[in-house]
PDB file of C-alpha atoms in Angstrom:
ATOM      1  CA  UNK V  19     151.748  58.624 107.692  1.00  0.00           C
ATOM      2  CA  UNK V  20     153.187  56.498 110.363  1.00  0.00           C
ATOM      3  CA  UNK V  21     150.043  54.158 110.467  1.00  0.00           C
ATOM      4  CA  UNK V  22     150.560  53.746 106.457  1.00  0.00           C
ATOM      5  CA  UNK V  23     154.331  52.862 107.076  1.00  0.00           C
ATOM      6  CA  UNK V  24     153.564  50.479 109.889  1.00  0.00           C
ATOM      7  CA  UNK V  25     150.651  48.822 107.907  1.00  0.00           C
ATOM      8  CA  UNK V  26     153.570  48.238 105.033  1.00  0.00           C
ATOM      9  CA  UNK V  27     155.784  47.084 107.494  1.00  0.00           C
ATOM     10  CA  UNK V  28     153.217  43.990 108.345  1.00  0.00           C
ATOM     11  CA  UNK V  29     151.910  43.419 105.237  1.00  0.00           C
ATOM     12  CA  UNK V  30     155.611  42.783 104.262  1.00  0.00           C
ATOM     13  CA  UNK V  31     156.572  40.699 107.266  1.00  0.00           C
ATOM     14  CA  UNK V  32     153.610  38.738 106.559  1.00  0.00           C
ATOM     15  CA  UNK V  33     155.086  38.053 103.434  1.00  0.00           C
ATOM     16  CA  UNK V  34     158.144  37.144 103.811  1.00  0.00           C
ATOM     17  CA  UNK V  35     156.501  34.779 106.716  1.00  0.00           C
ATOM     18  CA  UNK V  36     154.378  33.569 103.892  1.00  0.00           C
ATOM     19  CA  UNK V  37     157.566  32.883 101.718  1.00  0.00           C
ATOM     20  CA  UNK V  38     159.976  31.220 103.887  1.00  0.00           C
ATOM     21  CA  UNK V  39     157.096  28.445 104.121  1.00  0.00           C
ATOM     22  CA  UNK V  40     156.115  28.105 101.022  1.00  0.00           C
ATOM     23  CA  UNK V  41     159.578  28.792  98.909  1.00  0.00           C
ATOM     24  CA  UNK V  42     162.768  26.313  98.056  1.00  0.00           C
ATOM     25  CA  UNK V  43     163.261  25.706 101.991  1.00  0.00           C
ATOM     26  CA  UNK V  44     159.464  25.159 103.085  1.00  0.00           C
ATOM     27  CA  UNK V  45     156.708  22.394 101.768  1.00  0.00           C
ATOM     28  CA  UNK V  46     158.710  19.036 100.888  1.00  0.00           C
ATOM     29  CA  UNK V  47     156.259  19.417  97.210  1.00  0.00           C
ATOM     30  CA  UNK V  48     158.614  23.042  97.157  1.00  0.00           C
ATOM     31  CA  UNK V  49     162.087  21.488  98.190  1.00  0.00           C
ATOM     32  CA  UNK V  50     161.898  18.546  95.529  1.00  0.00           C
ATOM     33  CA  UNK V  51     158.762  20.114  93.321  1.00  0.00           C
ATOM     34  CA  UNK V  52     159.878  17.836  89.997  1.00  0.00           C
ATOM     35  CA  UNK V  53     158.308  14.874  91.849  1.00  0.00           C
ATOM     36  CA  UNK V  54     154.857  16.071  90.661  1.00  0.00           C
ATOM     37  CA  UNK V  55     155.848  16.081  86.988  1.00  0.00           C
ATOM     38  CA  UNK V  56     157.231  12.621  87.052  1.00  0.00           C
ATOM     39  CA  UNK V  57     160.046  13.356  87.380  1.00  0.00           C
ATOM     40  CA  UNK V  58     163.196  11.711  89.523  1.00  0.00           C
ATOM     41  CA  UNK V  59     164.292  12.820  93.112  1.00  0.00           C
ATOM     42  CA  UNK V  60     166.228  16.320  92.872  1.00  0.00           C
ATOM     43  CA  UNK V  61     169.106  14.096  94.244  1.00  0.00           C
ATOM     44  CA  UNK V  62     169.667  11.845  90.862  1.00  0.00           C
ATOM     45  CA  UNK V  63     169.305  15.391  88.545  1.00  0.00           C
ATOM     46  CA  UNK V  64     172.473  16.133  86.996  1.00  0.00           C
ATOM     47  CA  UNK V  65     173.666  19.333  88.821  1.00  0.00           C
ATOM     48  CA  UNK V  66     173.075  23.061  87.417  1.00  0.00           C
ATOM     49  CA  UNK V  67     176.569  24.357  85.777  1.00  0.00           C
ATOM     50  CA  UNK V  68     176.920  28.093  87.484  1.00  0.00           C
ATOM     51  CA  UNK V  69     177.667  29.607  84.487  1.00  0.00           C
ATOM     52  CA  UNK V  70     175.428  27.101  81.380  1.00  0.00           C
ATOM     53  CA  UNK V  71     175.949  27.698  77.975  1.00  0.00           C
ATOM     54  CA  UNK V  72     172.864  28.482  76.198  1.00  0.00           C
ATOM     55  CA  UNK V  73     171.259  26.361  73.416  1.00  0.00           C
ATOM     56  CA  UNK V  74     171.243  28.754  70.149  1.00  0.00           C
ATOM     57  CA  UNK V  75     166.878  29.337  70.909  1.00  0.00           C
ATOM     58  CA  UNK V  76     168.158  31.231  74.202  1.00  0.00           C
ATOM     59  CA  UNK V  77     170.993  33.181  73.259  1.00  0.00           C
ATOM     60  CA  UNK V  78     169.284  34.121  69.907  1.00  0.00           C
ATOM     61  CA  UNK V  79     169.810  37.516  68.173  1.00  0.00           C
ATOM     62  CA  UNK V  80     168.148  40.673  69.505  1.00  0.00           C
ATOM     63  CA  UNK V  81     164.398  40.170  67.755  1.00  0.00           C
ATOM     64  CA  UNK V  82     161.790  43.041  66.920  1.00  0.00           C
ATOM     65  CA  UNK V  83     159.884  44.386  69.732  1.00  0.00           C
ATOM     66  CA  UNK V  84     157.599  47.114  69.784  1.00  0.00           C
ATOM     67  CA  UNK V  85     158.847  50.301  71.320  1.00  0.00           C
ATOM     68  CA  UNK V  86     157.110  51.509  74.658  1.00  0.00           C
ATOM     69  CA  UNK V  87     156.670  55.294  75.991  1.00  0.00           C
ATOM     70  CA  UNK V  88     159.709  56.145  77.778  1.00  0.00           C
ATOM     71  CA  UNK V  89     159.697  57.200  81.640  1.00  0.00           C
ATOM     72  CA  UNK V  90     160.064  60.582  81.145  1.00  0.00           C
ATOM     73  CA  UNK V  91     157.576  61.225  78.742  1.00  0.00           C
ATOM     74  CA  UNK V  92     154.947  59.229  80.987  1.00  0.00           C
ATOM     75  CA  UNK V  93     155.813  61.102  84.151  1.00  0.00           C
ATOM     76  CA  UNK V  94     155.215  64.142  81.652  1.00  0.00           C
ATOM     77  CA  UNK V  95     151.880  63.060  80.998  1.00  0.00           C
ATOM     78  CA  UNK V  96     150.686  62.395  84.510  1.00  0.00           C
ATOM     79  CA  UNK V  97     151.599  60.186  87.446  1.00  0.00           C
ATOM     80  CA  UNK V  98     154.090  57.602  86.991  1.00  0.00           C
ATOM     81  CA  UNK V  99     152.670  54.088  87.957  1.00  0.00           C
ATOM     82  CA  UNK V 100     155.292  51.501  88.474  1.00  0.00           C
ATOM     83  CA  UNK V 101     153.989  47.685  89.302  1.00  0.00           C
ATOM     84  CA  UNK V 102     156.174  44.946  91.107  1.00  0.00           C
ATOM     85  CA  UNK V 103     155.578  41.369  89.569  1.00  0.00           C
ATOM     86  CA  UNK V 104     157.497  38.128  90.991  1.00  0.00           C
ATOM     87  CA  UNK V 105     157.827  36.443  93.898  1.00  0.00           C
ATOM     88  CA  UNK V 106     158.344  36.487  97.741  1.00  0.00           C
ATOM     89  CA  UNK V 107     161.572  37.570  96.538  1.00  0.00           C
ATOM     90  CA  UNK V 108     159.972  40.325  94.774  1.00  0.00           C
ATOM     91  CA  UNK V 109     157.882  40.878  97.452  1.00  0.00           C
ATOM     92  CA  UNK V 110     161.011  41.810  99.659  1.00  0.00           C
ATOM     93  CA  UNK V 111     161.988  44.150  96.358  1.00  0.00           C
ATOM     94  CA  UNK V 112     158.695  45.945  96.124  1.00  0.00           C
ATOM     95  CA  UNK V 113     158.892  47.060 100.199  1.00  0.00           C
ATOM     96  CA  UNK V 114     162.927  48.199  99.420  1.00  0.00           C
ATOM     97  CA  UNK V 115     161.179  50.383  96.181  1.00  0.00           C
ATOM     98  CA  UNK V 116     158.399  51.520  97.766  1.00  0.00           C
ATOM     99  CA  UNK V 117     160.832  53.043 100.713  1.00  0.00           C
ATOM    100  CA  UNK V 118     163.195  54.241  98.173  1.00  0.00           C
ATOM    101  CA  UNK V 119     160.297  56.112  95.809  1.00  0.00           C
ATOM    102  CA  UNK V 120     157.475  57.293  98.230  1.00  0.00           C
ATOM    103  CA  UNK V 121     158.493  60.457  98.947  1.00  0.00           C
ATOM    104  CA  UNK V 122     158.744  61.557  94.625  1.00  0.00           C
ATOM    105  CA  UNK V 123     155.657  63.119  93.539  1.00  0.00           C
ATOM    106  CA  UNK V 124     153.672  61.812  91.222  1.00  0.00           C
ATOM    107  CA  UNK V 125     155.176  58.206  91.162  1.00  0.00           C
ATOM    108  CA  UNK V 126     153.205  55.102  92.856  1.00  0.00           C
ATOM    109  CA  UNK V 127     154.329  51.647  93.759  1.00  0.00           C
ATOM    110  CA  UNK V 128     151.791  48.931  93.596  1.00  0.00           C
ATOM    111  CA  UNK V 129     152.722  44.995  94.459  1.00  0.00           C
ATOM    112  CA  UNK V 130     151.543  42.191  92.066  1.00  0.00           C
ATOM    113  CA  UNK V 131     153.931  39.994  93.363  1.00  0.00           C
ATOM    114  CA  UNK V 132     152.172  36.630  94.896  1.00  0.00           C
ATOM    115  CA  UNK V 133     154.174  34.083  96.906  1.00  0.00           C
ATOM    116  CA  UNK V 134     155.077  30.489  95.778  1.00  0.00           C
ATOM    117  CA  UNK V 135     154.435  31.370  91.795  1.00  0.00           C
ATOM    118  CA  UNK V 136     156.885  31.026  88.918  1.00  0.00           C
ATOM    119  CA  UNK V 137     157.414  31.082  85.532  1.00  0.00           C
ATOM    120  CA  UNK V 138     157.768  27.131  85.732  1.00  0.00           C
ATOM    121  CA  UNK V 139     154.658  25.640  87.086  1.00  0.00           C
ATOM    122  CA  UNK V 140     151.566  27.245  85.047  1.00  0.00           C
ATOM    123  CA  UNK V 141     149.826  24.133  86.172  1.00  0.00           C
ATOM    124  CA  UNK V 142     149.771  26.195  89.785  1.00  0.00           C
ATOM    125  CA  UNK V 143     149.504  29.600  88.842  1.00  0.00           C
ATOM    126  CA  UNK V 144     149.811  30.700  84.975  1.00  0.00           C
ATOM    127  CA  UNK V 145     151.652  33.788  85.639  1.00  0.00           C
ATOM    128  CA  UNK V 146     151.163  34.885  81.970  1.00  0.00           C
ATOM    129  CA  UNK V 147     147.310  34.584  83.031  1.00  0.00           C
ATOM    130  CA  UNK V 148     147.675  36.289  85.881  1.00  0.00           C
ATOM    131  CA  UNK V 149     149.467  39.245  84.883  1.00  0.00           C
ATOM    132  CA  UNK V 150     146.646  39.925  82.426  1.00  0.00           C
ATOM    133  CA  UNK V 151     144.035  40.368  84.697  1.00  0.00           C
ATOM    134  CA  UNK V 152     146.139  42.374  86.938  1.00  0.00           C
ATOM    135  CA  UNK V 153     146.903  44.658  84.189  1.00  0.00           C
ATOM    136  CA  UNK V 154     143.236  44.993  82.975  1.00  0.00           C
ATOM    137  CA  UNK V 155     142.260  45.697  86.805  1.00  0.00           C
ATOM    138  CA  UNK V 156     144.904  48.040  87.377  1.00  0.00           C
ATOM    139  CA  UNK V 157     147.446  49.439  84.302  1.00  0.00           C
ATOM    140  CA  UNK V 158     150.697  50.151  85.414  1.00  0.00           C
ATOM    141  CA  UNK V 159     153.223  52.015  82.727  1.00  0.00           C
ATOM    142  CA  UNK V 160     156.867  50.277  84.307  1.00  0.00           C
ATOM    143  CA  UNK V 161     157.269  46.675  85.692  1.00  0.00           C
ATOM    144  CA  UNK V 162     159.377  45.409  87.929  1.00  0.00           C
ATOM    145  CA  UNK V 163     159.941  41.779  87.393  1.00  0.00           C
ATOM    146  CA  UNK V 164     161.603  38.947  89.701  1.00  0.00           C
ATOM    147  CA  UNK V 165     161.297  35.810  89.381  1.00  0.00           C
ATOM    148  CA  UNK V 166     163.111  32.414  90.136  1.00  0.00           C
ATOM    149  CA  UNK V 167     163.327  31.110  93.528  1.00  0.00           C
ATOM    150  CA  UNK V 168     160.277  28.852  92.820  1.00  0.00           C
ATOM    151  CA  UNK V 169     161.542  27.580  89.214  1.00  0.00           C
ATOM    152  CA  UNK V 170     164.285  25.268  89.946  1.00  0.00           C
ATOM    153  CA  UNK V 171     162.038  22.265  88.761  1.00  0.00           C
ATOM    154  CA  UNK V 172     160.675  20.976  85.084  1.00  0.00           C
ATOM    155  CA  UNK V 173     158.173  22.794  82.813  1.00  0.00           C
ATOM    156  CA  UNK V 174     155.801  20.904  81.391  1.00  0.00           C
ATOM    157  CA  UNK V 175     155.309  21.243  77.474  1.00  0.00           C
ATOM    158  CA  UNK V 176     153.004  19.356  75.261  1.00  0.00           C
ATOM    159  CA  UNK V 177     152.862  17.068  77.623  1.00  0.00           C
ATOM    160  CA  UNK V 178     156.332  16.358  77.869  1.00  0.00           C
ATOM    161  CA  UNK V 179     158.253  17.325  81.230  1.00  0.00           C
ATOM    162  CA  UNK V 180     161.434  19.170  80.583  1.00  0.00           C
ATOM    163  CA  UNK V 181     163.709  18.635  83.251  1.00  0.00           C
ATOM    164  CA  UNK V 182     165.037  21.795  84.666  1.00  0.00           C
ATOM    165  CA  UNK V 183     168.595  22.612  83.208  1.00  0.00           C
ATOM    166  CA  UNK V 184     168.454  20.959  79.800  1.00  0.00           C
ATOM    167  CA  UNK V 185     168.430  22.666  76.555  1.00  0.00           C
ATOM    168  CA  UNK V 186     164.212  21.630  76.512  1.00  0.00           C
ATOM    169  CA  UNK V 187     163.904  23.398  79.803  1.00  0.00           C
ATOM    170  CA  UNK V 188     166.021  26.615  78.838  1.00  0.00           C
ATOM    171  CA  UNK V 189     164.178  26.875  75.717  1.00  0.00           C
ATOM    172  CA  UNK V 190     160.533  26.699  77.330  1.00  0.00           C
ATOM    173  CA  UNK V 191     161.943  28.741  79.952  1.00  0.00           C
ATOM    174  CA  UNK V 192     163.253  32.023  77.575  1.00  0.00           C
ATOM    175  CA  UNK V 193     159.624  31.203  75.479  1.00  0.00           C
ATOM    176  CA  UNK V 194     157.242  31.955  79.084  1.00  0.00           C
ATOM    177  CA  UNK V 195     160.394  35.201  79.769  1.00  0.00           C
ATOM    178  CA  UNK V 196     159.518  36.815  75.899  1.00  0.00           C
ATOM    179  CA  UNK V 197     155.583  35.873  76.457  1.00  0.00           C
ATOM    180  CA  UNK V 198     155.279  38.014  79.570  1.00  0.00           C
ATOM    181  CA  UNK V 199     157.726  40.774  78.065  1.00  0.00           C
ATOM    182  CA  UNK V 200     155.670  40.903  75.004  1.00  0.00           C
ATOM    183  CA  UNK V 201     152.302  40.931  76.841  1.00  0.00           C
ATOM    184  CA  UNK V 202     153.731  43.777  79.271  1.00  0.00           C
ATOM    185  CA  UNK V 203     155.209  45.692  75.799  1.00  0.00           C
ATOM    186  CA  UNK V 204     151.741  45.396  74.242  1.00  0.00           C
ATOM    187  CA  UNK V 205     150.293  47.121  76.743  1.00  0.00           C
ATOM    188  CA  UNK V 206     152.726  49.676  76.525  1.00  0.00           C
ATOM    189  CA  UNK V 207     154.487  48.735  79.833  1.00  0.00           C
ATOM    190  CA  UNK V 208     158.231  49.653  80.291  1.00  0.00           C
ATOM    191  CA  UNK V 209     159.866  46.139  81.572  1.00  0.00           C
ATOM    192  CA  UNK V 210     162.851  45.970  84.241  1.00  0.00           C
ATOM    193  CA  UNK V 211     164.331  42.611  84.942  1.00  0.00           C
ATOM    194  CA  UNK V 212     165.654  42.153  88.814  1.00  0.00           C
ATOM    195  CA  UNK V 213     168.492  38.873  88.592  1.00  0.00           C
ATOM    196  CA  UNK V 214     168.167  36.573  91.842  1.00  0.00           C
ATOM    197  CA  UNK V 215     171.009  37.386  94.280  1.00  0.00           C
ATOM    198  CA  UNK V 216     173.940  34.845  95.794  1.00  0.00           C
ATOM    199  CA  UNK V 217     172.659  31.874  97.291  1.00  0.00           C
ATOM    200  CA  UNK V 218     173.822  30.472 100.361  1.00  0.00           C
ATOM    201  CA  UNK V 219     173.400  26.620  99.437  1.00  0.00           C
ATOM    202  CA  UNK V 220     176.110  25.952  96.698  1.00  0.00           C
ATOM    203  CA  UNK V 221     173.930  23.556  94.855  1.00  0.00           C
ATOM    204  CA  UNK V 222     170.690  26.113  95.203  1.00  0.00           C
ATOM    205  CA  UNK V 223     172.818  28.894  93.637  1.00  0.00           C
ATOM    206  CA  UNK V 224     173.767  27.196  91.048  1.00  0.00           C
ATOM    207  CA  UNK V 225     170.401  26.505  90.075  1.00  0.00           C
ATOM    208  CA  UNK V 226     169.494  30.188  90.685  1.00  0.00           C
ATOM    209  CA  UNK V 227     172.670  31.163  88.321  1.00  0.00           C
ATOM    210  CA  UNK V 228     171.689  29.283  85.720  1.00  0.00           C
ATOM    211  CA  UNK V 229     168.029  30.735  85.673  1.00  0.00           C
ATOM    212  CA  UNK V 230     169.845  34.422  85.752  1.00  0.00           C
ATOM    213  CA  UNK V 231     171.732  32.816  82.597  1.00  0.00           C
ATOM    214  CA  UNK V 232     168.269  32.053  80.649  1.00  0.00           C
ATOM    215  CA  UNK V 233     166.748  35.479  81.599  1.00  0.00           C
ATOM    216  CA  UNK V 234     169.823  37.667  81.332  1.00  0.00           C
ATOM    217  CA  UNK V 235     170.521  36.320  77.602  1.00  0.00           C
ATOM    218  CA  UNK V 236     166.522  37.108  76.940  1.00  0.00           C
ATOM    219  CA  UNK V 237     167.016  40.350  78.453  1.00  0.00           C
ATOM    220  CA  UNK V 238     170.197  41.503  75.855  1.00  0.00           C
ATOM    221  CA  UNK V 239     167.911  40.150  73.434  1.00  0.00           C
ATOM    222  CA  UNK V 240     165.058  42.290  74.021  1.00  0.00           C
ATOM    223  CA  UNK V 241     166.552  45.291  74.783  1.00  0.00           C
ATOM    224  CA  UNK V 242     165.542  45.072  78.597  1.00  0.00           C
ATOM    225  CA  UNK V 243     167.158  46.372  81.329  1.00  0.00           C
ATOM    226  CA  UNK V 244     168.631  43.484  83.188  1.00  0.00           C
ATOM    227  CA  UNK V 245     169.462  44.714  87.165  1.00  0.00           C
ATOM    228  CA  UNK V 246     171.829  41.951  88.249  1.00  0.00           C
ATOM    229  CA  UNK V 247     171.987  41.787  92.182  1.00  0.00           C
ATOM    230  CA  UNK V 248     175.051  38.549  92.692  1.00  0.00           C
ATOM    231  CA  UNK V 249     177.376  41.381  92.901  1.00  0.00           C
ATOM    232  CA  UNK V 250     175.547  43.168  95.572  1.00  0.00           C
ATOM    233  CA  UNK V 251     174.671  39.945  97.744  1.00  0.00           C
ATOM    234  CA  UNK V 252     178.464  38.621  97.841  1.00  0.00           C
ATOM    235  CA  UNK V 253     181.749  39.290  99.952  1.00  0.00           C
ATOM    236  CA  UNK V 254     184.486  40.353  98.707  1.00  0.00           C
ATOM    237  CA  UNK V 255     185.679  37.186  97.626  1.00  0.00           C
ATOM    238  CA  UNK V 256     182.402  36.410  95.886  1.00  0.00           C
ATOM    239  CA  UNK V 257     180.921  34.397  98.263  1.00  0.00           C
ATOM    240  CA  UNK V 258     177.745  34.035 100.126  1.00  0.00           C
ATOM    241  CA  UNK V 259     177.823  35.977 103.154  1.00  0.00           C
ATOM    242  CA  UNK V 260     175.069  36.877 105.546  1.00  0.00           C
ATOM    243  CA  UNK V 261     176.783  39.781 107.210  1.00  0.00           C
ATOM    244  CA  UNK V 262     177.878  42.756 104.384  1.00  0.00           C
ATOM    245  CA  UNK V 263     179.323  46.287 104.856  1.00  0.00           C
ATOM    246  CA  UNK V 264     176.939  48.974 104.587  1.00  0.00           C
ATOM    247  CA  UNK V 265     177.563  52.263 102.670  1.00  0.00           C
ATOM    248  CA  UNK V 266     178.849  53.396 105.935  1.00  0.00           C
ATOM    249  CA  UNK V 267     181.576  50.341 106.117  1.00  0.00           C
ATOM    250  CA  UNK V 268     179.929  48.950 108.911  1.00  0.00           C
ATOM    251  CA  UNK V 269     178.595  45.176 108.666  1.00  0.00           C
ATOM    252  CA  UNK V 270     174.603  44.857 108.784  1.00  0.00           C
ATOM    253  CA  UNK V 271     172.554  41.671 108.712  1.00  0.00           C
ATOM    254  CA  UNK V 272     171.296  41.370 105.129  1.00  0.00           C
ATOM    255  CA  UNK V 273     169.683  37.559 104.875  1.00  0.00           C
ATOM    256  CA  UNK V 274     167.283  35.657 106.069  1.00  0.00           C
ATOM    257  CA  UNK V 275     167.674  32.557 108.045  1.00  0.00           C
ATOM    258  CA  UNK V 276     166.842  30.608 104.841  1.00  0.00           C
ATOM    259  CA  UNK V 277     170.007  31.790 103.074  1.00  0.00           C
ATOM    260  CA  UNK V 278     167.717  32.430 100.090  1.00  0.00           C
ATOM    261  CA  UNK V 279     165.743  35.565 101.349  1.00  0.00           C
ATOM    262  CA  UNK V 280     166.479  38.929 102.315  1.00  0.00           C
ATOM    263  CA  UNK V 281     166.593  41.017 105.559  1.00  0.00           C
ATOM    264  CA  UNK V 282     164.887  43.900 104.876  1.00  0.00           C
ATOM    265  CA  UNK V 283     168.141  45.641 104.876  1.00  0.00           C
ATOM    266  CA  UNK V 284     169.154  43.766 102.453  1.00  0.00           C
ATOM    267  CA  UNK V 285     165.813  44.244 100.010  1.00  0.00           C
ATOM    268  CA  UNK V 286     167.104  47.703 100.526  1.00  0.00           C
ATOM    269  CA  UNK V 287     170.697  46.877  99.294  1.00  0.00           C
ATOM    270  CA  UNK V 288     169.098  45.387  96.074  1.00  0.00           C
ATOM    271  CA  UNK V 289     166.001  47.923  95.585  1.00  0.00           C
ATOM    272  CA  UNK V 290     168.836  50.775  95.467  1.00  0.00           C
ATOM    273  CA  UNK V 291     170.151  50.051  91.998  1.00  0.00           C
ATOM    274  CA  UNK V 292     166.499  49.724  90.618  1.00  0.00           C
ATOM    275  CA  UNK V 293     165.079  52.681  91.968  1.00  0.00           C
ATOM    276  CA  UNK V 294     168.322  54.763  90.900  1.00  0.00           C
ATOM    277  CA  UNK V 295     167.596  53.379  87.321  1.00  0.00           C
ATOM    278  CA  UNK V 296     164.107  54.232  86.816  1.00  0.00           C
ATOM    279  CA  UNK V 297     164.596  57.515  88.655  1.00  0.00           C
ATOM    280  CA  UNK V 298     167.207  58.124  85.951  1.00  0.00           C
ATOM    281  CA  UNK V 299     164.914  56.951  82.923  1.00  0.00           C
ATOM    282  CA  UNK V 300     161.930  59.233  84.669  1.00  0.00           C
ATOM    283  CA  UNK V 301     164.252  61.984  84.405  1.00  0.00           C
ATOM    284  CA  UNK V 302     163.919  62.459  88.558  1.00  0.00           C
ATOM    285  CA  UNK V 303     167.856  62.231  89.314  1.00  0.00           C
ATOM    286  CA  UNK V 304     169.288  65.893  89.923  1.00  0.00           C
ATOM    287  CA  UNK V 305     171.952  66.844  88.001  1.00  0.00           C
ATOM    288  CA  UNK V 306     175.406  66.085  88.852  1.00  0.00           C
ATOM    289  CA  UNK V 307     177.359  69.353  90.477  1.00  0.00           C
ATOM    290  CA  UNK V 308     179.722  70.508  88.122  1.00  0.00           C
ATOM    291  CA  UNK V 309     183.635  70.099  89.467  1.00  0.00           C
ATOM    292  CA  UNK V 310     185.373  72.793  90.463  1.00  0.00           C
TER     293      UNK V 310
END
């Protein structure tokens, strides 16, 4: 056992090595990415609102979706097999879940998570592509999704850029969020949505709040649970702090040096509210003790 938890423990610091290079912060092509589409420098883009309105194509009304087993009637049936899919962020998120589920029977944690990836450069990595093959290689029955960190930059569409934050952008944006829900749902995959945490760069978290405008607004619409983590990764005065009280009270270290990343207490911090839900839609939580 402890040789399995100390190969985990490098495979994830590898990663999050691996991310802090290659993420927002790392490779100049990463820090102003746009440039290969053609388009400006980040630093004549019209800044990302923190809270955009939607064009009507992203805030749309909830559509038809096919329904997918639920958790408990899968864990019923045999082992519970729940996939990670994102980022290095996600990465981080898949460690915090795997430490938070390993000791329930019956339930595995796999990563399909791949550094520097995104749902806004398919000319690098097609996600949509990608998660195919990893699903006919390896069927999972609940996915974990989190994206973002890498998205902050146009989407190319019929050979048009659309430069990140305009209506375009949002609407090619929520299009690639309902293909990969729709691909996961038709293979009868329960989808959770992880939101991007507080950013320490004002301008960066912007950008990362609109993007958790765009998927949050998909999510209502297809009935997917959304797991919003801003809430989790602020102070008290809803700010970007590095340092945050613990469940104990006392303060603990919970970013990276990057400001974008987590510690891996802090993966922790955010993998608690997702493990709690799909413990509770697996039917795994114990009863609540009745008051006296």
């Amino acid at each position: 056992m402890r040789a399995g938890i100390n190969a985990l423990t490098a495979a994830f610091v590898v990663g999050v090595v691996a991310g802090l290079a290659l993420t927002p912060d790392g490779r100049a092509w990463m820090r102003e990415p746009t440039l290969l589409l053609g388009e400006k420098a980040a630093a004549s883009a019209p800044p990302a609102a923190p809270e955009p309105a939607l064009p009507p194509n992203v805030v749309a009304a909830p559509v038809t979706v096919p329904a997918v087993t639920p958790l408990d009637a899968r864990l019923a049936q045999g082992p519970l097999r729940i996939g990670v899919f994102g980022d290095s962020m996600a990465d981080g998120l898949y460690a915090g879940l795997y430490r938070e589920l390993r000791g329930l029977p019956d339930v595995t944690v796999t990563k399909f998570s791949e550094v520097s990836t995104g749902l806004s450069r398919y000319d690098y990595v097609n996600v949509q592509e990608k998660t195919r093959r990893q699903l006919d290689e390896q069927p999972v029955d609940a996915a974990v999704i989190l994206f973002g960190t890498n998205d902050a930059q146009g989407i190319e569409l019929d050979g048009a850029v659309q430069p990140f934050g305009s209506d375009g952008w949002k609407a090619a944006y929520a299009k690639r969020i309902d293909d990969l829900v729709a691909l996961l749902r038709s293979r009868d995959v329960a989808v959770y949505w992880v939101g991007l945490p507080r950013m320490k760069g004002e301008r960066f978290d912007g950008r990362m709040a609109l993007i958790n405008g765009v998927v949050e607004a998909r999510m209502r619409a297809l009935g997917v649970p959304y797991i919003e983590t801003v809430s989790l990764t602020s102070n008290q005065g809803g700010d970007y702090e590095a340092y945050l009280p613990n469940d104990a009270g006392r303060r603990v270290l919970m970013r990276a040096n990057d400001g974008i990343h987590m510690s891996m207490a802090g993966y922790l911090r955010i993998s608690a509210p997702v493990a709690e839900r799909l413990k509770r839609d697996a039917g795994l939580l114990s009863p609540a003790a009745p008051s006296a």
